[in-house]
Every structure is written in structure tokens, then in C-alpha cells.
Amino acid sequence: ASGVGDPVRGEALFEKRCGGCHSLTESHRGPRLQGVYGRKSGSVTGFPYSDALRKANIAWDAQSLEKWLTDPDAFLPGNNMDFLVPKAQERRDLIRFLEQGGSAAGHR
């Protein structure tokens, strides 16, 4: 597995594994994720974040998303996300997809 994420695979993973709770454009059980890369944690207006996430002041980037997707509870105890991504390549693919704003179209 390469060290670079593939946004096309990331998009497929997002739809298959994240879509039950998240959408890119609307908040559902989880907050909307379009534009999450570079956004501060707990900042989607109107979404009922856990106190832990609202107060964390995390800037979502490759490093913080890697830690979050590896084990949300270890990274930020008290959050409400019950899901993790155990495979490193899948995390890289998801992060690359999110970094591109939730679009695989920017893939080169």
C-alpha cells in the first residue's frame, strides 16, 4: 500500500462505510463533512456535538483525521463517534477524499 491516499477509493469508502451517519452536505447522525478538512472541531452550526468535541479546538488536517479515524475514543475521550477505520490505507483514502472537499474529481 502506498503512503498516498486515493480519493476515488476514499469516495467509495465514504459512501459505503460513513454514509450511514454522515453526508457531505447535510448533518444527520453525524455532522456534514464537506469542508471538514481545515475546519475546527465542533463548528458546524446547529449540530449537537459532544462537549468533548465542542471544546477540543482541533483543526482537522491529515494528522488529526488520521488519529481520529484510527480510534476516536483514544484520541478524544467523551466523543459520540462509535466507528473507527482500522486499515491505514483506507484512512489515507478517506482523508484524501475529504481533503479534496468530498470530491474525487480533483484526482490526478
XYZ file of C-alpha atoms in Angstrom:
108
model
C 0.000 0.000 0.000
C 1.268 3.416 -0.881
C 1.593 6.266 1.578
C -0.734 8.432 -0.503
C -4.488 8.255 -0.332
C -6.640 7.675 -3.392
C -9.684 9.980 -3.389
C -11.620 7.676 -5.727
C -11.286 4.794 -3.269
C -11.949 7.290 -0.461
C -15.226 8.336 -2.046
C -16.363 4.701 -2.348
C -15.364 4.057 1.284
C -17.170 7.202 2.415
C -20.379 6.124 0.685
C -20.151 2.531 1.947
C -18.864 2.988 5.494
C -19.565 6.582 6.546
C -22.839 7.301 4.757
C -24.986 5.713 7.441
C -24.246 8.639 9.779
C -22.662 11.312 7.582
C -23.440 13.221 4.419
C -21.211 15.713 2.700
C -23.826 18.458 2.541
C -26.262 17.846 5.422
C -25.921 16.892 9.050
C -27.531 13.602 10.033
C -26.472 11.461 12.993
C -23.016 12.965 12.371
C -22.198 16.479 11.115
C -21.880 17.271 7.412
C -18.346 16.569 6.248
C -17.899 18.683 3.148
C -15.205 21.181 4.060
C -14.176 19.286 7.213
C -10.516 19.433 6.147
C -9.204 22.658 7.670
C -12.312 23.210 9.801
C -12.251 23.431 13.605
C -13.864 20.595 15.536
C -17.385 21.181 16.781
C -18.028 24.095 14.433
C -20.941 23.046 12.189
C -23.737 25.391 13.225
C -26.730 23.650 14.737
C -25.126 20.209 15.141
C -25.363 18.801 18.716
C -21.709 17.867 19.275
C -20.489 16.174 22.442
C -18.970 18.554 24.983
C -15.601 16.877 24.387
C -15.640 17.603 20.655
C -17.078 21.094 21.001
C -14.339 22.082 23.481
C -11.437 20.250 21.775
C -10.483 23.037 19.339
C -8.946 20.548 16.904
C -8.047 21.711 13.409
C -8.977 18.831 11.098
C -5.980 18.021 8.925
C -4.233 14.825 7.779
C -2.646 14.210 11.193
C -5.717 14.851 13.333
C -8.017 12.939 10.969
C -5.575 10.001 10.994
C -5.677 9.870 14.796
C -9.456 10.359 14.870
C -10.211 7.634 12.326
C -7.736 5.225 13.957
C -9.501 5.389 17.331
C -11.838 8.305 18.116
C -12.153 7.324 21.792
C -8.391 7.192 22.353
C -7.887 10.486 20.501
C -10.736 12.337 22.199
C -12.434 10.576 25.136
C -16.086 11.503 25.575
C -16.941 11.935 21.892
C -20.029 10.336 20.316
C -18.466 8.585 17.295
C -18.797 4.807 17.566
C -16.845 3.960 14.423
C -13.185 3.580 13.505
C -11.216 2.688 10.386
C -8.640 0.014 11.283
C -6.827 -0.147 7.907
C -4.185 2.540 7.347
C -4.665 2.672 3.565
C -8.426 3.129 3.962
C -7.787 6.017 6.373
C -5.410 7.632 3.853
C -8.002 7.211 1.085
C -10.789 8.754 3.194
C -8.569 11.633 4.321
C -7.512 12.378 0.725
C -11.173 12.379 -0.341
C -12.096 14.755 2.489
C -9.058 16.939 1.806
C -10.377 17.450 -1.725
C -13.643 18.736 -0.280
C -15.518 15.468 -0.640
C -14.870 15.172 -4.324
C -12.826 12.573 -6.170
C -12.965 14.836 -9.235
C -9.749 16.584 -8.195
C -7.845 13.289 -8.517
C -4.860 13.472 -10.854
